[in-house]
Amino acid sequence: MLFILAWRNLWRKKRRTMITVSSIMFAVVLAIVLMSMVNGMKQQMVDSIISNTTGHLQIQDVMYYDEPTMDHAMEYSQEVKDAAAALGDAILYTVPRIEGFCLASKDISSRGVYLMGVLPEKEDRMNELSSRLIEGEMFSSGDDFAVIARGVAQQLDLALGDTIVLLGQGFQGMTAAGHFRVGGILGFPLPDQDNTLVYLPLKEAQTFFAAPDRLISLILMLDDPTRSDQLAERLQQKLDEEWYTVKTWEELMPDKVAAFDARDAQVRVFAWVLYIVAGFGIFGTIITMVHERLREFGILLSIGLKRSQLALVCMLETLFISAIGVIAGIVAGFPIVYWFYNNPIALSDDLADVMIDYGLEPFMSFSIASDIFFYQGLTIFIIALIVGLYPVRKAFRLDMISAARN
Amino acid sequence: MKTVIKTSDLSKVYTNIAVPVHALKNVNLEFREGEFTAIVGPSGSGKTTFLNVIGGLDKPTDGHVVIDGVDIATMKESKLFDFRLRHIGFVFQAYNLIPVLTAVENVSFIMLLQNQPKKEMERRAKEMLEQVGLSDKLDVRPSKLSGGQQQRVAVARALASRPDFVLADEPTANLDTESAFNLLDIMARLNKEENITLIFSTHDQRVIDRARRVITLVDGAVDKDEHFERD
Ligand SMILES: Nc1ncnc2c1ncn2[C@@H]1O[C@H](COP(=O)(O)OP(=O)(O)OP(=O)(O)O)[C@@H](O)[C@H]1O
Ligand SMILES: [Mg+2]
């Protein structure tokens, strides 16, 4: 009966109920779209870091992270291969790399470059390296020519078929020296990469660095990135920790993680402003509702309805309104977010440049992760319920004589 | 006849205002089963205060209100809620009804709070609405009823649960003459037929002669207590 009472009370003033429902709905839609955008962009950046730089996990020599020199190249031993194999399907594939700074020159001009020794088919799987080719061809594992970034080519005036001379520090103090034919030119959006990268087939690079069978890192791409911490730990247990360390991308990129955290904090502040505004909106309608009905409350209490029963009616009303508002918000929010998910907003001019500078596609992507809907809906539902405590409190404190009189 | 309510040395002082008001002064009254009493007196004489105090809605400053052998003046609020629900029926001046419930649901409401069996409750609610002449308005909501009809539903509700007595504070104040007479006639008839003690306040001379006992309050004290024979 109290249930029926509460339900019918909702439709007594349809307009006001609709206003309250729409304000809750609006808050939910706003919160969902905001969070979807923020999480979508974050995911976009994280994906970019993972595929363009670190991968999900890396096995390295223990010393390398603190002292990144060729002397701390790790042995690509059976132990490492076994450890990775032991995780089975949890690892989609591995990407071996050997890399380091060296001096590149042609004739009398020279400049510092970053040499990457890679397996092209693995890089393609991870970051579609060969799709960046703008001239020439990509090497395959057995080839012996180099593929260089566009900026390096321009600065050293290298064209296809020219020879690039590389000079660097090899494993354990050996001098690394070699010359390679330029077989292809790659274009990178990020100037840092475009001006420094030189690629060689893994084997050639290992020979060049005098480090056969050694890698700087073995990248592991995971089936389920959310398990990275757990898998890193399992992997570490299988490896001699005197020699090998397993690092997650977060450990490899602490400043990026810090930047994300700072941004998350900003977003949270923004979200709370939204929640508070929504809370006050709901509060306003509830206060008017209560004051219009004080006399009714007084009479109900006088004839024998208990305060707790009246409070329950009020609570049920808020519950209904909030639930309808939140569900409507989720139902309305989903298609909006879904549409943006499928049609990312193309960014123009300045913003696009910023995104490109960060090595990202100049699109604003949205996330449709279900926890966004769940948490945003839940948060606003809880806020509405907290606001709904006002009439409940009123039910417990109301002086029925003066309420019934006025 | 059995005594339903007995007050002794009942006093009420309002101290929540600058000058304390003695709204009731040493009121000693007894109400017997089946009585039909009007409380009259000028505005501010304490009629509402008296009804609130004997109805357990307000606490006296001094004195006792004994109902069914229990002194409700010292009863805790939580107990009073239940006591009112079981023993006392109320009719207020206006806005008695729950707007979102139909007439028959309104009449059932008290019995529902008392957890009475559904079948019996419905039968009784219909019977009472018939008694007040509204058997054609069972499923109508209060907003579709006239003021007089609403008050009749309120009377039906107050009596439906067969309380020890019914208190009505100026039940006719918002009604036109015809509706006021009509309501009082219904109350008088139900008082007889259902043998339910009825106490109502009024300063409406037109309806006073419906009562068989008229108590006049002046400045919070009993000025006159007259009994009349009526048929
Ligand atoms: N809640 C209150 N606080 C303070 N004083 C009150 C309160 N209720 C009533 N009074 C005072 O107590 C006195 C009696 O009031 P009461 O309402 O009982 O009179 P009444 O006979 O019902 O009057 P009316 O015919 O106008 O309804 C009045 O002087 C009134 O001002
Ligand atoms: Mg009064």
PDB file of N, CA, C and O in Angstrom, chain A residues 1-2 4-5 8-10 12 295-296 298-307 309 396 398-401 404-405, chain B residues 14 48 52 56-58 77 81-82 84-85 90 92 94-96 98-102 105 109-110 112-113 141 157:
ATOM      1  N   MET A   1       0.824  -1.216   0.000  1.00  0.00           N
ATOM      2  CA  MET A   1       0.000   0.000   0.000  1.00  0.00           C
ATOM      3  C   MET A   1       0.857   1.265   0.000  1.00  0.00           C
ATOM      4  O   MET A   1       0.646   2.180  -0.795  1.00  0.00           O
ATOM      5  N   LEU A   2       1.861   1.267   0.893  1.00  0.00           N
ATOM      6  CA  LEU A   2       2.762   2.418   0.936  1.00  0.00           C
ATOM      7  C   LEU A   2       3.474   2.554  -0.403  1.00  0.00           C
ATOM      8  O   LEU A   2       3.738   3.654  -0.888  1.00  0.00           O
ATOM      9  N   ILE A   4       2.197   1.655  -3.317  1.00  0.00           N
ATOM     10  CA  ILE A   4       1.230   2.236  -4.250  1.00  0.00           C
ATOM     11  C   ILE A   4       1.114   3.733  -4.028  1.00  0.00           C
ATOM     12  O   ILE A   4       1.093   4.530  -4.963  1.00  0.00           O
ATOM     13  N   LEU A   5       1.091   4.097  -2.739  1.00  0.00           N
ATOM     14  CA  LEU A   5       0.985   5.517  -2.378  1.00  0.00           C
ATOM     15  C   LEU A   5       2.143   6.296  -2.999  1.00  0.00           C
ATOM     16  O   LEU A   5       1.951   7.333  -3.637  1.00  0.00           O
ATOM     17  N   ARG A   8       1.886   6.422  -6.853  1.00  0.00           N
ATOM     18  CA  ARG A   8       0.867   7.355  -7.359  1.00  0.00           C
ATOM     19  C   ARG A   8       1.266   8.798  -7.095  1.00  0.00           C
ATOM     20  O   ARG A   8       0.966   9.679  -7.887  1.00  0.00           O
ATOM     21  N   ASN A   9       1.967   9.017  -5.983  1.00  0.00           N
ATOM     22  CA  ASN A   9       2.397  10.381  -5.688  1.00  0.00           C
ATOM     23  C   ASN A   9       3.288  10.930  -6.792  1.00  0.00           C
ATOM     24  O   ASN A   9       3.298  12.122  -7.057  1.00  0.00           O
ATOM     25  N   LEU A  10       4.055  10.033  -7.401  1.00  0.00           N
ATOM     26  CA  LEU A  10       4.948  10.458  -8.478  1.00  0.00           C
ATOM     27  C   LEU A  10       4.173  11.112  -9.609  1.00  0.00           C
ATOM     28  O   LEU A  10       4.617  12.081 -10.209  1.00  0.00           O
ATOM     29  N   ARG A  12       1.296  12.490  -9.506  1.00  0.00           N
ATOM     30  CA  ARG A  12       0.349  13.492  -9.065  1.00  0.00           C
ATOM     31  C   ARG A  12       0.678  14.810  -9.721  1.00  0.00           C
ATOM     32  O   ARG A  12      -0.174  15.491 -10.241  1.00  0.00           O
ATOM     33  N   ARG A 295       1.114  19.744   5.046  1.00  0.00           N
ATOM     34  CA  ARG A 295      -0.170  19.532   5.691  1.00  0.00           C
ATOM     35  C   ARG A 295      -0.629  18.082   5.527  1.00  0.00           C
ATOM     36  O   ARG A 295      -1.092  17.450   6.471  1.00  0.00           O
ATOM     37  N   GLU A 296      -0.442  17.594   4.317  1.00  0.00           N
ATOM     38  CA  GLU A 296      -0.794  16.195   4.059  1.00  0.00           C
ATOM     39  C   GLU A 296       0.004  15.261   4.987  1.00  0.00           C
ATOM     40  O   GLU A 296      -0.553  14.341   5.590  1.00  0.00           O
ATOM     41  N   GLY A 298       1.238  16.034   7.883  1.00  0.00           N
ATOM     42  CA  GLY A 298       0.733  16.213   9.243  1.00  0.00           C
ATOM     43  C   GLY A 298      -0.529  15.399   9.479  1.00  0.00           C
ATOM     44  O   GLY A 298      -0.691  14.746  10.508  1.00  0.00           O
ATOM     45  N   ILE A 299      -1.425  15.417   8.493  1.00  0.00           N
ATOM     46  CA  ILE A 299      -2.683  14.685   8.664  1.00  0.00           C
ATOM     47  C   ILE A 299      -2.442  13.182   8.658  1.00  0.00           C
ATOM     48  O   ILE A 299      -2.989  12.436   9.476  1.00  0.00           O
ATOM     49  N   LEU A 300      -1.555  12.740   7.766  1.00  0.00           N
ATOM     50  CA  LEU A 300      -1.236  11.305   7.738  1.00  0.00           C
ATOM     51  C   LEU A 300      -0.696  10.835   9.085  1.00  0.00           C
ATOM     52  O   LEU A 300      -1.075   9.779   9.594  1.00  0.00           O
ATOM     53  N   LEU A 301       0.187  11.657   9.659  1.00  0.00           N
ATOM     54  CA  LEU A 301       0.762  11.273  10.952  1.00  0.00           C
ATOM     55  C   LEU A 301      -0.303  11.310  12.040  1.00  0.00           C
ATOM     56  O   LEU A 301      -0.321  10.476  12.940  1.00  0.00           O
ATOM     57  N   SER A 302      -1.216  12.284  11.946  1.00  0.00           N
ATOM     58  CA  SER A 302      -2.254  12.401  12.970  1.00  0.00           C
ATOM     59  C   SER A 302      -3.172  11.191  12.976  1.00  0.00           C
ATOM     60  O   SER A 302      -3.558  10.699  14.026  1.00  0.00           O
ATOM     61  N   ILE A 303      -3.546  10.714  11.798  1.00  0.00           N
ATOM     62  CA  ILE A 303      -4.530   9.630  11.776  1.00  0.00           C
ATOM     63  C   ILE A 303      -3.901   8.280  12.058  1.00  0.00           C
ATOM     64  O   ILE A 303      -4.613   7.288  12.166  1.00  0.00           O
ATOM     65  N   GLY A 304      -2.581   8.213  12.179  1.00  0.00           N
ATOM     66  CA  GLY A 304      -2.014   6.948  12.636  1.00  0.00           C
ATOM     67  C   GLY A 304      -0.902   6.369  11.790  1.00  0.00           C
ATOM     68  O   GLY A 304      -0.375   5.311  12.112  1.00  0.00           O
ATOM     69  N   LEU A 305      -0.539   7.045  10.700  1.00  0.00           N
ATOM     70  CA  LEU A 305       0.618   6.560   9.941  1.00  0.00           C
ATOM     71  C   LEU A 305       1.866   6.823  10.778  1.00  0.00           C
ATOM     72  O   LEU A 305       2.038   7.916  11.309  1.00  0.00           O
ATOM     73  N   LYS A 306       2.720   5.821  10.906  1.00  0.00           N
ATOM     74  CA  LYS A 306       3.932   6.013  11.704  1.00  0.00           C
ATOM     75  C   LYS A 306       4.932   6.870  10.938  1.00  0.00           C
ATOM     76  O   LYS A 306       4.935   6.878   9.715  1.00  0.00           O
ATOM     77  N   ARG A 307       5.790   7.537  11.692  1.00  0.00           N
ATOM     78  CA  ARG A 307       6.805   8.375  11.046  1.00  0.00           C
ATOM     79  C   ARG A 307       7.683   7.541  10.122  1.00  0.00           C
ATOM     80  O   ARG A 307       8.052   7.971   9.035  1.00  0.00           O
ATOM     81  N   GLN A 309       6.817   4.946   8.530  1.00  0.00           N
ATOM     82  CA  GLN A 309       6.069   4.598   7.319  1.00  0.00           C
ATOM     83  C   GLN A 309       6.027   5.778   6.350  1.00  0.00           C
ATOM     84  O   GLN A 309       6.179   5.605   5.141  1.00  0.00           O
ATOM     85  N   PHE A 396      10.557  12.501  10.111  1.00  0.00           N
ATOM     86  CA  PHE A 396      10.857  12.144  11.499  1.00  0.00           C
ATOM     87  C   PHE A 396      10.775  13.346  12.436  1.00  0.00           C
ATOM     88  O   PHE A 396      10.653  13.187  13.637  1.00  0.00           O
ATOM     89  N   LEU A 398       8.824  16.284  11.739  1.00  0.00           N
ATOM     90  CA  LEU A 398       7.665  17.136  11.522  1.00  0.00           C
ATOM     91  C   LEU A 398       6.805  17.262  12.782  1.00  0.00           C
ATOM     92  O   LEU A 398       6.494  16.283  13.448  1.00  0.00           O
ATOM     93  N   ASP A 399       6.432  18.515  13.088  1.00  0.00           N
ATOM     94  CA  ASP A 399       5.478  18.743  14.170  1.00  0.00           C
ATOM     95  C   ASP A 399       4.094  18.649  13.546  1.00  0.00           C
ATOM     96  O   ASP A 399       3.658  19.523  12.815  1.00  0.00           O
ATOM     97  N   MET A 400       3.385  17.550  13.831  1.00  0.00           N
ATOM     98  CA  MET A 400       2.167  17.286  13.048  1.00  0.00           C
ATOM     99  C   MET A 400       1.062  18.291  13.306  1.00  0.00           C
ATOM    100  O   MET A 400       0.249  18.552  12.438  1.00  0.00           O
ATOM    101  N   ILE A 401       1.018  18.869  14.503  1.00  0.00           N
ATOM    102  CA  ILE A 401      -0.075  19.796  14.785  1.00  0.00           C
ATOM    103  C   ILE A 401       0.050  21.047  13.933  1.00  0.00           C
ATOM    104  O   ILE A 401      -0.887  21.437  13.250  1.00  0.00           O
ATOM    105  N   ALA A 404      -0.479  20.190  10.253  1.00  0.00           N
ATOM    106  CA  ALA A 404      -1.856  19.932   9.858  1.00  0.00           C
ATOM    107  C   ALA A 404      -2.679  21.217   9.881  1.00  0.00           C
ATOM    108  O   ALA A 404      -3.660  21.349   9.176  1.00  0.00           O
ATOM    109  N   ARG A 405      -2.259  22.152  10.698  1.00  0.00           N
ATOM    110  CA  ARG A 405      -3.021  23.382  10.878  1.00  0.00           C
ATOM    111  C   ARG A 405      -2.869  24.318   9.677  1.00  0.00           C
ATOM    112  O   ARG A 405      -3.842  24.854   9.175  1.00  0.00           O
TER     113      ARG A 405
ATOM    114  N   TYR B  14       0.864  27.383  26.400  1.00  0.00           N
ATOM    115  CA  TYR B  14       1.820  27.515  25.291  1.00  0.00           C
ATOM    116  C   TYR B  14       2.920  28.463  25.714  1.00  0.00           C
ATOM    117  O   TYR B  14       2.660  29.623  26.008  1.00  0.00           O
ATOM    118  N   THR B  48      -9.659  23.685  19.782  1.00  0.00           N
ATOM    119  CA  THR B  48      -8.697  22.859  19.051  1.00  0.00           C
ATOM    120  C   THR B  48      -7.673  22.250  20.007  1.00  0.00           C
ATOM    121  O   THR B  48      -7.336  21.057  19.910  1.00  0.00           O
ATOM    122  N   ASN B  52      -6.948  18.338  20.467  1.00  0.00           N
ATOM    123  CA  ASN B  52      -5.602  17.812  20.230  1.00  0.00           C
ATOM    124  C   ASN B  52      -5.073  17.058  21.444  1.00  0.00           C
ATOM    125  O   ASN B  52      -4.404  16.028  21.305  1.00  0.00           O
ATOM    126  N   GLY B  56      -4.445  12.920  21.800  1.00  0.00           N
ATOM    127  CA  GLY B  56      -3.058  12.450  21.860  1.00  0.00           C
ATOM    128  C   GLY B  56      -2.157  13.071  20.817  1.00  0.00           C
ATOM    129  O   GLY B  56      -1.063  12.577  20.563  1.00  0.00           O
ATOM    130  N   LEU B  57      -2.619  14.164  20.189  1.00  0.00           N
ATOM    131  CA  LEU B  57      -1.763  14.839  19.213  1.00  0.00           C
ATOM    132  C   LEU B  57      -0.851  15.837  19.904  1.00  0.00           C
ATOM    133  O   LEU B  57       0.183  16.215  19.379  1.00  0.00           O
ATOM    134  N   ASP B  58      -1.274  16.283  21.068  1.00  0.00           N
ATOM    135  CA  ASP B  58      -0.520  17.292  21.802  1.00  0.00           C
ATOM    136  C   ASP B  58      -0.488  16.867  23.274  1.00  0.00           C
ATOM    137  O   ASP B  58      -1.375  16.148  23.732  1.00  0.00           O
ATOM    138  N   GLU B  77       5.769   9.085  22.494  1.00  0.00           N
ATOM    139  CA  GLU B  77       5.237   9.384  21.170  1.00  0.00           C
ATOM    140  C   GLU B  77       5.033   8.130  20.338  1.00  0.00           C
ATOM    141  O   GLU B  77       4.007   7.955  19.688  1.00  0.00           O
ATOM    142  N   PHE B  81       1.325   6.845  18.626  1.00  0.00           N
ATOM    143  CA  PHE B  81       0.970   6.606  17.228  1.00  0.00           C
ATOM    144  C   PHE B  81       0.062   5.390  17.133  1.00  0.00           C
ATOM    145  O   PHE B  81      -0.973   5.408  16.482  1.00  0.00           O
ATOM    146  N   ASP B  82       0.485   4.344  17.796  1.00  0.00           N
ATOM    147  CA  ASP B  82      -0.283   3.116  17.747  1.00  0.00           C
ATOM    148  C   ASP B  82      -1.617   3.268  18.467  1.00  0.00           C
ATOM    149  O   ASP B  82      -2.640   2.783  18.002  1.00  0.00           O
ATOM    150  N   ARG B  84      -3.413   6.001  18.904  1.00  0.00           N
ATOM    151  CA  ARG B  84      -4.345   6.775  18.069  1.00  0.00           C
ATOM    152  C   ARG B  84      -4.926   5.901  16.980  1.00  0.00           C
ATOM    153  O   ARG B  84      -6.119   5.920  16.711  1.00  0.00           O
ATOM    154  N   LEU B  85      -4.031   5.124  16.362  1.00  0.00           N
ATOM    155  CA  LEU B  85      -4.469   4.273  15.259  1.00  0.00           C
ATOM    156  C   LEU B  85      -5.557   3.291  15.702  1.00  0.00           C
ATOM    157  O   LEU B  85      -6.502   3.029  14.983  1.00  0.00           O
ATOM    158  N   PHE B  90     -10.183  10.538  13.495  1.00  0.00           N
ATOM    159  CA  PHE B  90     -10.029  11.981  13.351  1.00  0.00           C
ATOM    160  C   PHE B  90     -10.694  12.487  12.083  1.00  0.00           C
ATOM    161  O   PHE B  90     -10.617  11.857  11.035  1.00  0.00           O
ATOM    162  N   PHE B  92     -10.579  16.313  10.238  1.00  0.00           N
ATOM    163  CA  PHE B  92     -10.074  17.671  10.357  1.00  0.00           C
ATOM    164  C   PHE B  92     -10.928  18.616   9.521  1.00  0.00           C
ATOM    165  O   PHE B  92     -11.847  18.199   8.821  1.00  0.00           O
ATOM    166  N   ALA B  94     -10.169  20.402   6.933  1.00  0.00           N
ATOM    167  CA  ALA B  94     -10.040  20.287   5.478  1.00  0.00           C
ATOM    168  C   ALA B  94      -8.836  19.416   5.145  1.00  0.00           C
ATOM    169  O   ALA B  94      -8.041  19.087   6.026  1.00  0.00           O
ATOM    170  N   TYR B  95      -8.725  19.081   3.902  1.00  0.00           N
ATOM    171  CA  TYR B  95      -7.587  18.313   3.399  1.00  0.00           C
ATOM    172  C   TYR B  95      -7.370  17.011   4.172  1.00  0.00           C
ATOM    173  O   TYR B  95      -6.256  16.613   4.444  1.00  0.00           O
ATOM    174  N   ASN B  96      -8.472  16.380   4.525  1.00  0.00           N
ATOM    175  CA  ASN B  96      -8.372  15.141   5.279  1.00  0.00           C
ATOM    176  C   ASN B  96      -7.855  13.981   4.452  1.00  0.00           C
ATOM    177  O   ASN B  96      -7.240  13.073   4.967  1.00  0.00           O
ATOM    178  N   ILE B  98      -6.221  11.579   1.362  1.00  0.00           N
ATOM    179  CA  ILE B  98      -4.979  11.393   0.620  1.00  0.00           C
ATOM    180  C   ILE B  98      -5.306  11.554  -0.862  1.00  0.00           C
ATOM    181  O   ILE B  98      -6.112  10.809  -1.415  1.00  0.00           O
ATOM    182  N   PRO B  99      -4.713  12.574  -1.490  1.00  0.00           N
ATOM    183  CA  PRO B  99      -5.138  12.949  -2.839  1.00  0.00           C
ATOM    184  C   PRO B  99      -5.005  11.829  -3.871  1.00  0.00           C
ATOM    185  O   PRO B  99      -5.774  11.787  -4.825  1.00  0.00           O
ATOM    186  N   VAL B 100      -4.019  10.956  -3.695  1.00  0.00           N
ATOM    187  CA  VAL B 100      -3.780   9.961  -4.742  1.00  0.00           C
ATOM    188  C   VAL B 100      -4.562   8.674  -4.533  1.00  0.00           C
ATOM    189  O   VAL B 100      -4.431   7.743  -5.318  1.00  0.00           O
ATOM    190  N   LEU B 101      -5.374   8.639  -3.467  1.00  0.00           N
ATOM    191  CA  LEU B 101      -6.172   7.435  -3.249  1.00  0.00           C
ATOM    192  C   LEU B 101      -7.636   7.720  -3.567  1.00  0.00           C
ATOM    193  O   LEU B 101      -8.117   8.838  -3.361  1.00  0.00           O
ATOM    194  N   THR B 102      -8.349   6.698  -4.038  1.00  0.00           N
ATOM    195  CA  THR B 102      -9.771   6.852  -4.325  1.00  0.00           C
ATOM    196  C   THR B 102     -10.539   6.898  -3.004  1.00  0.00           C
ATOM    197  O   THR B 102      -9.984   6.632  -1.938  1.00  0.00           O
ATOM    198  N   GLU B 105     -10.381   3.682  -1.151  1.00  0.00           N
ATOM    199  CA  GLU B 105      -9.031   3.450  -0.614  1.00  0.00           C
ATOM    200  C   GLU B 105      -8.767   4.342   0.594  1.00  0.00           C
ATOM    201  O   GLU B 105      -8.146   3.914   1.576  1.00  0.00           O
ATOM    202  N   PHE B 109      -7.960   3.145   4.469  1.00  0.00           N
ATOM    203  CA  PHE B 109      -6.569   3.410   4.842  1.00  0.00           C
ATOM    204  C   PHE B 109      -6.235   3.068   6.292  1.00  0.00           C
ATOM    205  O   PHE B 109      -5.235   2.414   6.581  1.00  0.00           O
ATOM    206  N   ILE B 110      -7.095   3.518   7.225  1.00  0.00           N
ATOM    207  CA  ILE B 110      -6.826   3.266   8.640  1.00  0.00           C
ATOM    208  C   ILE B 110      -6.866   1.763   8.921  1.00  0.00           C
ATOM    209  O   ILE B 110      -5.995   1.218   9.595  1.00  0.00           O
ATOM    210  N   LEU B 112      -6.305  -0.523   6.918  1.00  0.00           N
ATOM    211  CA  LEU B 112      -5.119  -1.109   6.309  1.00  0.00           C
ATOM    212  C   LEU B 112      -3.910  -0.975   7.225  1.00  0.00           C
ATOM    213  O   LEU B 112      -3.137  -1.923   7.409  1.00  0.00           O
ATOM    214  N   LEU B 113      -3.764   0.222   7.821  1.00  0.00           N
ATOM    215  CA  LEU B 113      -2.652   0.418   8.748  1.00  0.00           C
ATOM    216  C   LEU B 113      -2.813  -0.485   9.973  1.00  0.00           C
ATOM    217  O   LEU B 113      -1.841  -0.851  10.623  1.00  0.00           O
ATOM    218  N   ARG B 141     -11.374   9.994  -7.038  1.00  0.00           N
ATOM    219  CA  ARG B 141     -10.338  10.611  -6.204  1.00  0.00           C
ATOM    220  C   ARG B 141     -10.853  11.905  -5.581  1.00  0.00           C
ATOM    221  O   ARG B 141     -11.751  12.558  -6.142  1.00  0.00           O
ATOM    222  N   ARG B 157     -14.162   7.376   6.885  1.00  0.00           N
ATOM    223  CA  ARG B 157     -12.864   6.818   7.227  1.00  0.00           C
ATOM    224  C   ARG B 157     -12.677   6.752   8.746  1.00  0.00           C
ATOM    225  O   ARG B 157     -12.206   5.754   9.296  1.00  0.00           O
TER     226      ARG B 157
END
